XYZ file of C-alpha atoms in Angstrom:
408
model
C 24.551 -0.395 30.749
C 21.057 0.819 31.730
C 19.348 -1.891 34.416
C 15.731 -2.892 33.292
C 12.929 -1.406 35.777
C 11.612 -3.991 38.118
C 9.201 -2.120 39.978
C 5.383 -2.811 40.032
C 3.005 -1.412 37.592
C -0.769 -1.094 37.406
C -2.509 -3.939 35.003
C -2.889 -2.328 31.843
C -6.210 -1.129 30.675
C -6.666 -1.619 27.419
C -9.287 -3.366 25.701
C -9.717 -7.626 25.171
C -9.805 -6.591 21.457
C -6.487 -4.526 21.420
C -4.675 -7.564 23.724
C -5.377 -10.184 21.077
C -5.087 -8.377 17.873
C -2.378 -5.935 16.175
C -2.259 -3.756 13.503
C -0.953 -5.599 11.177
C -3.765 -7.892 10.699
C -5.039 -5.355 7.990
C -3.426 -2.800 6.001
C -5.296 0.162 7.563
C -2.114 2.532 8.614
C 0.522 0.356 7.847
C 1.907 2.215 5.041
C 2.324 5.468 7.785
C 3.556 2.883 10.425
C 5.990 1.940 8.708
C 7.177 4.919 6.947
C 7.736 6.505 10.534
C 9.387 3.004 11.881
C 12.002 3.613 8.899
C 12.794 7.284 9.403
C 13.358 7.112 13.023
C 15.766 3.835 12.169
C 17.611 6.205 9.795
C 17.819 8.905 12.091
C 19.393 6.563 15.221
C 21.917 4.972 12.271
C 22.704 8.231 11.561
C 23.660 9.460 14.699
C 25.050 6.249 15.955
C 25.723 3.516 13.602
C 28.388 1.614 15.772
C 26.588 1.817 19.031
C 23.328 0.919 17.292
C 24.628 -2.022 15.683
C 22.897 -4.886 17.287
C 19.072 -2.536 17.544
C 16.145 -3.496 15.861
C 13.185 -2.133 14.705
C 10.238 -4.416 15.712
C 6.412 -3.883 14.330
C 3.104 -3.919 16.572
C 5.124 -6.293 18.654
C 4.744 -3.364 21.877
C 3.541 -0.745 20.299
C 2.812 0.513 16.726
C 6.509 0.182 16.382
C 9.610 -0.245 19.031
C 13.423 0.251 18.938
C 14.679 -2.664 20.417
C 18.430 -3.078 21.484
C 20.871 -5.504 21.306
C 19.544 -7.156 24.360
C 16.375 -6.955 23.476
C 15.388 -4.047 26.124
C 12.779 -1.244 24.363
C 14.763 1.698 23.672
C 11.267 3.743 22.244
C 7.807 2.968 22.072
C 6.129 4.769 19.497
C 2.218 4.934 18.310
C 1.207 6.123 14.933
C -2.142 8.120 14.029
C -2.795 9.218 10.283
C -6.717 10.467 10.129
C -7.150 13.417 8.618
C -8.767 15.822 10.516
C -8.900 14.444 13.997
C -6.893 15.972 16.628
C -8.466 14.281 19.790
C -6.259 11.277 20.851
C -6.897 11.844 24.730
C -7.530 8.246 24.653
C -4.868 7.105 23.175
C -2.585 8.606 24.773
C -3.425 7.572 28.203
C -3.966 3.220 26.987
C -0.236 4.223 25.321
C 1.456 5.449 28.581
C -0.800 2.404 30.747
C 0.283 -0.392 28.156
C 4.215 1.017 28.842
C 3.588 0.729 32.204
C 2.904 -3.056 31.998
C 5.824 -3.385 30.083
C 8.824 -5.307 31.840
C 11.835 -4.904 29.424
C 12.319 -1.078 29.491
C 15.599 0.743 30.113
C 15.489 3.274 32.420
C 16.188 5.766 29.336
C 13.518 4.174 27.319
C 11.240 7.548 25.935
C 7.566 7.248 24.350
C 6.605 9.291 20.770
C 3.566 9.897 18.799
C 3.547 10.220 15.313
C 0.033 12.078 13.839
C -0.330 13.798 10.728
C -2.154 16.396 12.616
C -0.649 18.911 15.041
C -1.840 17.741 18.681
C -1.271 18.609 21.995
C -0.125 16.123 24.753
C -0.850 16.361 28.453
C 2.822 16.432 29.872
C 1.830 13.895 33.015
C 2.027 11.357 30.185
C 5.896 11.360 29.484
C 5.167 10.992 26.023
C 6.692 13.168 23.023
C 5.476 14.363 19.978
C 7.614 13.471 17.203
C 9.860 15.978 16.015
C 9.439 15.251 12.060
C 11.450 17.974 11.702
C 12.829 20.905 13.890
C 10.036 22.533 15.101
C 7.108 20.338 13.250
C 5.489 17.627 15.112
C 2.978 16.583 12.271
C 3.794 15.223 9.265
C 1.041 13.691 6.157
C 2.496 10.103 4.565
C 3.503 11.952 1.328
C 5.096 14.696 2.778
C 7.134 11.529 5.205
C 8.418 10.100 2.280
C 10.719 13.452 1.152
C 12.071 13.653 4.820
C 12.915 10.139 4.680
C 14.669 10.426 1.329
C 16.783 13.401 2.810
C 17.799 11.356 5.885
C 18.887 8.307 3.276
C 20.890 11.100 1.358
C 23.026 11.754 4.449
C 23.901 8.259 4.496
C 23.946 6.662 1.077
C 27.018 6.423 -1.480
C 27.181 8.923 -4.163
C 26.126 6.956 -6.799
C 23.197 5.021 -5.172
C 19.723 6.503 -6.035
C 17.669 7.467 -3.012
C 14.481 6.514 -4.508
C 15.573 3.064 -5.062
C 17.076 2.970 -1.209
C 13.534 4.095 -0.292
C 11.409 2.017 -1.844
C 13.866 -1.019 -0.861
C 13.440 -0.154 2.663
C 10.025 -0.237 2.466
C 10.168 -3.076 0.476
C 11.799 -4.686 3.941
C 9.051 -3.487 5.855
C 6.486 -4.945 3.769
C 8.413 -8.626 4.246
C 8.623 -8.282 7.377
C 4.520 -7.331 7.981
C 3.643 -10.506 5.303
C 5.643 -13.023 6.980
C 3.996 -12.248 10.139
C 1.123 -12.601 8.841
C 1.871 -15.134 6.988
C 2.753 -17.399 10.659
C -0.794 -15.749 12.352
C -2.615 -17.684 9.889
C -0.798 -20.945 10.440
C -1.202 -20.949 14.167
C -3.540 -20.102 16.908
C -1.504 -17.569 18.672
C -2.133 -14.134 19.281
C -0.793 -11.589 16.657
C 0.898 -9.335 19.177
C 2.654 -12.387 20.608
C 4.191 -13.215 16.867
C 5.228 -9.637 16.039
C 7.195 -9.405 19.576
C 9.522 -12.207 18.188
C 9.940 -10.750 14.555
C 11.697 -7.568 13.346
C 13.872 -5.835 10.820
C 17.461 -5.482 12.238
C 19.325 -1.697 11.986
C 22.105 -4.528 10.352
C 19.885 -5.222 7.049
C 18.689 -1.147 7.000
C 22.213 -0.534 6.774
C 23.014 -2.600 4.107
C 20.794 -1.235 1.947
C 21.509 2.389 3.020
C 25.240 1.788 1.833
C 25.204 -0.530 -0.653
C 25.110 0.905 -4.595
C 21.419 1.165 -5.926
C 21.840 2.274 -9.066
C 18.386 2.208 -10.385
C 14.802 0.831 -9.714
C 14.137 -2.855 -9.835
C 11.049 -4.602 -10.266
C 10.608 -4.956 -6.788
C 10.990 -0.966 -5.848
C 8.289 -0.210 -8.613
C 5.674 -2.656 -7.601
C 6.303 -1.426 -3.839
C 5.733 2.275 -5.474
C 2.588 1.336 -6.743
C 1.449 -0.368 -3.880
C 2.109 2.101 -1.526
C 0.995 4.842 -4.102
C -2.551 2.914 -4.480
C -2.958 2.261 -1.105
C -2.177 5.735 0.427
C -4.321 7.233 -2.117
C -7.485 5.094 -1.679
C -7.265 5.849 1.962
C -7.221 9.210 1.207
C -10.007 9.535 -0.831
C -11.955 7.067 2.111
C -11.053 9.682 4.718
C -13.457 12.377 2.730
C -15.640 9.974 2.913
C -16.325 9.176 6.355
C -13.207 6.554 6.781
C -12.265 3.391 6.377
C -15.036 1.679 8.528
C -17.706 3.304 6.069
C -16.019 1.359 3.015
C -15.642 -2.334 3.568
C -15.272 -2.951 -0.362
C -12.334 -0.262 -0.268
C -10.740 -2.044 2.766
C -11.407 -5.898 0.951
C -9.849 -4.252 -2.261
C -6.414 -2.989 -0.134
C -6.013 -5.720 1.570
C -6.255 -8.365 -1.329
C -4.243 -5.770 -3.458
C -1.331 -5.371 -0.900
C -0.849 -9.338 -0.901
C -0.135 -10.089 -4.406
C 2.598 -11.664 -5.758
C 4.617 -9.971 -8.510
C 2.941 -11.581 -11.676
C -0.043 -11.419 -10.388
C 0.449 -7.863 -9.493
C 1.641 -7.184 -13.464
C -1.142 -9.414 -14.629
C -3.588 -6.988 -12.727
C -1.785 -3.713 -13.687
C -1.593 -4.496 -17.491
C -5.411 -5.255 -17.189
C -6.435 -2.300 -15.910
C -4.497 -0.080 -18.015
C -4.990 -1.936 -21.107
C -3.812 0.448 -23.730
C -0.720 0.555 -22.504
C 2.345 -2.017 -22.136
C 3.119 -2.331 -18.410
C 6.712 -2.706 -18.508
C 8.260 -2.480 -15.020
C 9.470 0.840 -16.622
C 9.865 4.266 -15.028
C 7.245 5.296 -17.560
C 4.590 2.474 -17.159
C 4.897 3.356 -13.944
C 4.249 7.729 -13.960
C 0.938 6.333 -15.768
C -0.489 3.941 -13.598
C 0.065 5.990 -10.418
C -1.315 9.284 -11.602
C -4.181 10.501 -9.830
C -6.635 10.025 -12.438
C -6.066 6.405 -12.950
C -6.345 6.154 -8.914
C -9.655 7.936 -9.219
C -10.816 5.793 -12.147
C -10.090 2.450 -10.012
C -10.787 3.530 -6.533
C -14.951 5.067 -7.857
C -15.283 1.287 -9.241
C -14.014 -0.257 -6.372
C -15.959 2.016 -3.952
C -19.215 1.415 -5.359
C -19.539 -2.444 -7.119
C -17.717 -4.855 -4.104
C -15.482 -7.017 -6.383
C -15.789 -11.130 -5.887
C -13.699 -12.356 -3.085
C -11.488 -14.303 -5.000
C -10.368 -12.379 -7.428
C -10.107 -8.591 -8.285
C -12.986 -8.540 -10.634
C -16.746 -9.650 -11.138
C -18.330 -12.750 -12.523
C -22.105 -12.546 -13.265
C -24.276 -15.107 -14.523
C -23.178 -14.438 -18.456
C -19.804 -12.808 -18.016
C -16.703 -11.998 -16.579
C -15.780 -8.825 -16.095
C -12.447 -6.537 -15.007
C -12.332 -3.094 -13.713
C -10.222 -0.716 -16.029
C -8.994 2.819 -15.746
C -10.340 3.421 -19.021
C -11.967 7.550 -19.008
C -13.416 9.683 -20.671
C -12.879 8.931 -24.455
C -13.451 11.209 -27.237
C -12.065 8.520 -29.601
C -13.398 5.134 -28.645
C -12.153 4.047 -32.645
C -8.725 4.662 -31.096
C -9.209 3.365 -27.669
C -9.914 -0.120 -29.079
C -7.341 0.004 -31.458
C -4.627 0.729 -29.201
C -5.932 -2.156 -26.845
C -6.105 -4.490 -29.857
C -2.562 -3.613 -30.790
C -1.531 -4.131 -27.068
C -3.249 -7.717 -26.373
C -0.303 -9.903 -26.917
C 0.956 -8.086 -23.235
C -2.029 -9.382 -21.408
C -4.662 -12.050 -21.104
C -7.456 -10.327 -20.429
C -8.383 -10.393 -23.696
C -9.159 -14.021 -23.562
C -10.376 -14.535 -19.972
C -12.997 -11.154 -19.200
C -16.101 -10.360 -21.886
C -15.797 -6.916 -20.496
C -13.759 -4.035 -19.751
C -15.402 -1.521 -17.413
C -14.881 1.755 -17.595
C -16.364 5.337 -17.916
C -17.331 6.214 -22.086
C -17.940 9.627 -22.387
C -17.298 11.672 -25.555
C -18.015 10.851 -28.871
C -19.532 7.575 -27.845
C -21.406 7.276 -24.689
C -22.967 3.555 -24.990
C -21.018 0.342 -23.792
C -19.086 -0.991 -26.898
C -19.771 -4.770 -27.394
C -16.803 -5.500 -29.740
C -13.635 -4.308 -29.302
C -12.133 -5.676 -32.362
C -15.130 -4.589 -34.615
C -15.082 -1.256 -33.342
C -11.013 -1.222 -33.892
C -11.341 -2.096 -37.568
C -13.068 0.829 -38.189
C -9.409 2.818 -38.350
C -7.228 0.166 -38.657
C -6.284 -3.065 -40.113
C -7.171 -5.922 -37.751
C -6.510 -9.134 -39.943
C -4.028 -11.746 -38.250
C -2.748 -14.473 -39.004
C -5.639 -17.345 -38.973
C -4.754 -19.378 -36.079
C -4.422 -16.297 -33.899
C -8.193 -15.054 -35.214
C -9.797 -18.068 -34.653
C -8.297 -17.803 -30.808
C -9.473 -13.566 -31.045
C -12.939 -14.485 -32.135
C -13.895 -17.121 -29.683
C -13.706 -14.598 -27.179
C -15.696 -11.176 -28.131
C -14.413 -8.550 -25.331
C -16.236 -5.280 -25.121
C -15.764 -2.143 -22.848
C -18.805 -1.487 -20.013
C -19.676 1.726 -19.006
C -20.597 2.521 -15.171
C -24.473 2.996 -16.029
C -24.676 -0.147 -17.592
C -22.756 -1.878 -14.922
C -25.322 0.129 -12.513
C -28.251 -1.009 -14.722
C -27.016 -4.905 -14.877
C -27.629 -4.410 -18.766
C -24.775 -7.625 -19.415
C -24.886 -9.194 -16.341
C-alpha cells in the first residue's frame, strides 16, 4: 500500500472566492465535468474492476473531479476546461498544481490531468497531464465525449443492454449526486467545497449499471437527454456570443431548467412544443432536441429575461409562455393541430399567449387560436368542455410584438 505524503507544502494560492465556492453551485461546465468524471471511471473499471472496487469518484470536492480510493487517499486530481476557443490556461494550471500541493491525502502515485476541449500545451515543471481522450488526442468537445464514452460502456456492458440507456443512466447518477449537494449547501452555512469532499458516486453503483440489462430508455434517461441536450447547446450558442458572463438570462434559464422535477419538466416540454404530444417517446424526443427547436427557445430566452419564478412572463394583462413555434406557412394548421393536442397540456387554460416567430402566410400575432382553427376544421365540443375553452382565449405572439409590448 502506497504511504500518504507528509511533507510540508507551500499555502495554496488560490483566490478567497475559489476557497469558499465550487463548481457546482451553477450549471456552467457541469455537463463536461461530469461527462469526463464518468469516462475516466469507466476506463479504471475497465482495466481494474476488482482492485478498484472500493474507489470513488468524488465532484468539486478537490478538484473539478477526484478518484478517490478505498481509503479515501486521491488517486487523480483532474480539472476540466470547455471554452471554445481559448487555449491559454497558464493560470490554471499553476493554482491546479499549488492547490495539490496543499493537499494532505495523496498517494505517492497520485497523477494530475486536464481535460480541455481545445488542444493546449502544458509546462512539464507542473507534473500535470493532458488527458489522453483517446490515443494520441488530448482534446475532446462534450458531443464528441459522449461517443467515446458510449464505446468504453460497450466494452463492459451485457449484450443485450443498450448503451444509450447505460449512458444516460450514468449521467443520470451524476446529476443526483450534483442536486443533492446542492440540495445540503442550501440548508446549511458551510462551504460548498467542504460538502462535496464528503459526497460521491462509488465505482460500486457505476458498475451496477454498466452490467446490469438496460433494455431500453426510461423516462428518466430521456429527460436527462434533453437536459443535457438543452443545456450543452445553449452554452454553445453563448460561447459565439461572448460567454456565459455576457448572458445572465441564459445562465437564470439553465440553471432553473436543470432543477426541475419530472412533471414539471413534461409540463414545460409539452408547452413549448405544443403541436405535438410529448410522450416520453423516442420520437417526442428526436423533435424537441433538434437544433431548430433549441434555436427557437434559446433566441427567446436570450433576449426577454423570463420571471424568476417560473419559465415564462406575466405582464400586467397576460400570461405568457415561450414556444418553439417557427416559421409557419399554414398558421390555419398550426392552430388546429394545437387545438387537437390541448387535452396533453394545460397551457391552454393557464397562458393568453403562445410566443413564437409567424412568418409565412400570416405574419401578425393571432389572437384566437380556436377561431383561427375553425377555419379548416371542426372545433365544436361537447358544451361543458367549450364553456371551460372559451373562458380562456389563447393566441400565438410573435417576437415583434413581444418587442413592441403590443399585449402586455
Amino acid at each position: 500500500m502506497e504511504k500518504a505524503e507528509t511533507k510540508k507544502v507551500n499555502k495554496v494560492a488560490v483566490s478567497n472566492r475559489e476557497q469558499i465556492n465550487s463548481a457546482i453551485g451553477t450549471w456552467s461546465g457541469f455537463i463536461y465535468q461530469g461527462l469526463c468524471g464518468i469516462l475516466v471511471s469507466l476506463r479504471m473499471i475497465e482495466a481494474d474492476k476488482e482492485g478498484t472496487a472500493g474507489y470513488k469518484l468524488q465532484l468539486d470536492g478537490y478538484e473539478d473531479f477526484s478518484i478517490l480510493d478505498d481509503k479515501d487517499r486521491i488517486v487523480s486530481l483532474h480539472q476540466c476546461k470547455s471554452i471554445k476557443g481559448r487555449k491559454n490556461y497558464k493560470d490554471d494550471l499553476e493554482k491546479m498544481k499549488l492547490k495539490r500541493d496543499g493537499l494532505k491525502n495523496l498517494r505517492t502515485d497520485t497523477k494530475s490531468f486536464f481535460h480541455c476541449n481545445e488542444k493546449i500545451t502544458i509546462d512539464t515543471t507542473l507534473c500535470i497531464e493532458a488527458y489522453p481522450f483517446k490515443v494520441g488526442q488530448t482534446n475532446c468537445c462534450p458531443g464528441e465525449l459522449r461517443n467515446i464514452i458510449k464505446e468504453e460502456v460497450e466494452k463492459l456492458k451485457k449484450p443485450e443492454s443498450d448503451s444509450e440507456a447505460i449512458l444516460n443512466r450514468l449521467e443520470g447518477l451524476v446529476n443526483s449526486n450534483i442536486l443533492n449537494t446542492q440540495q445540503i449547501f442550501f440548508d446549511t452555512d458551510k462551504k460548498l467545497y467542504v460538502i462535496s469532499r464528503t459526497r460521491y458516486v462509488s465505482f460500486a453503483d457505476i458498475t451496477t449499471i454498466c452490467f446490469g440489462t438496460l433494455i431500453r430508455l426510461d423516462i428518466d434517461d430521456i429527460l436527462t437527454i434533453i437536459k443535457s441536450r438543452y443545456i450543452e447547446e445553449f452554452h454553445e450558442r453563448s460561447d459565439v456570443n461572448g460567454g456565459m458572463d455576457k448572458m445572465p438570462h441564459v445562465e437564470a434559464f439553465i440553471t432553473k431548467f436543470a432543477n426541475m422535477k419530472q412533471d414539471d419538466m413534461r409540463l414545460f416540454m409539452q408547452r413549448i412544443h405544443p403541436m405535438e404530444k410529448f410522450d416520453y417517446s423516442f420520437q417526442s424526443l428526436l423533435k424537441v432536441i433538434s437544433d431548430e427547436r433549441i434555436d427557437l427557445l434559446y433566441n427567446l430566452v436570450q433576449e426577454f429575461p423570463l420571471d424568476k419564478d417560473g419559465l415564462h412572463w406575466i405582464t400586467v394583462n397576460s400570461k405568457q409562455t415561450p414556444s418553439t413555434l417557427a416559421d409557419i406557412k399554414e398558421i390555419e394548421h398550426t392552430c388546429r393541430k394545437i387545438y387537437e393536442n390541448r387535452a396533453n397540456f394545460d397551457a391552454m387554460w393557464i397562458y393568453d399567449w403562445f410566443v413564437g416567430r409567424i412568418d409565412g402566410k400570416v405574419k401578425e400575432s393571432v389572437t384566437d387560436i380556436r377561431k383561427m382553427a375553425s377555419q379548416i376544421t371542426d372545433v365544436e365540443e361537447p358544451e361543458a368542455e367549450r364553456s371551460i375553452f372559451r373562458e380562456k382565449i389563447v393566441g400565438i405572439m410573435t417576437i415583434n410584438d413581444k418587442r413592441n409590448g403590443k399585449f402586455d
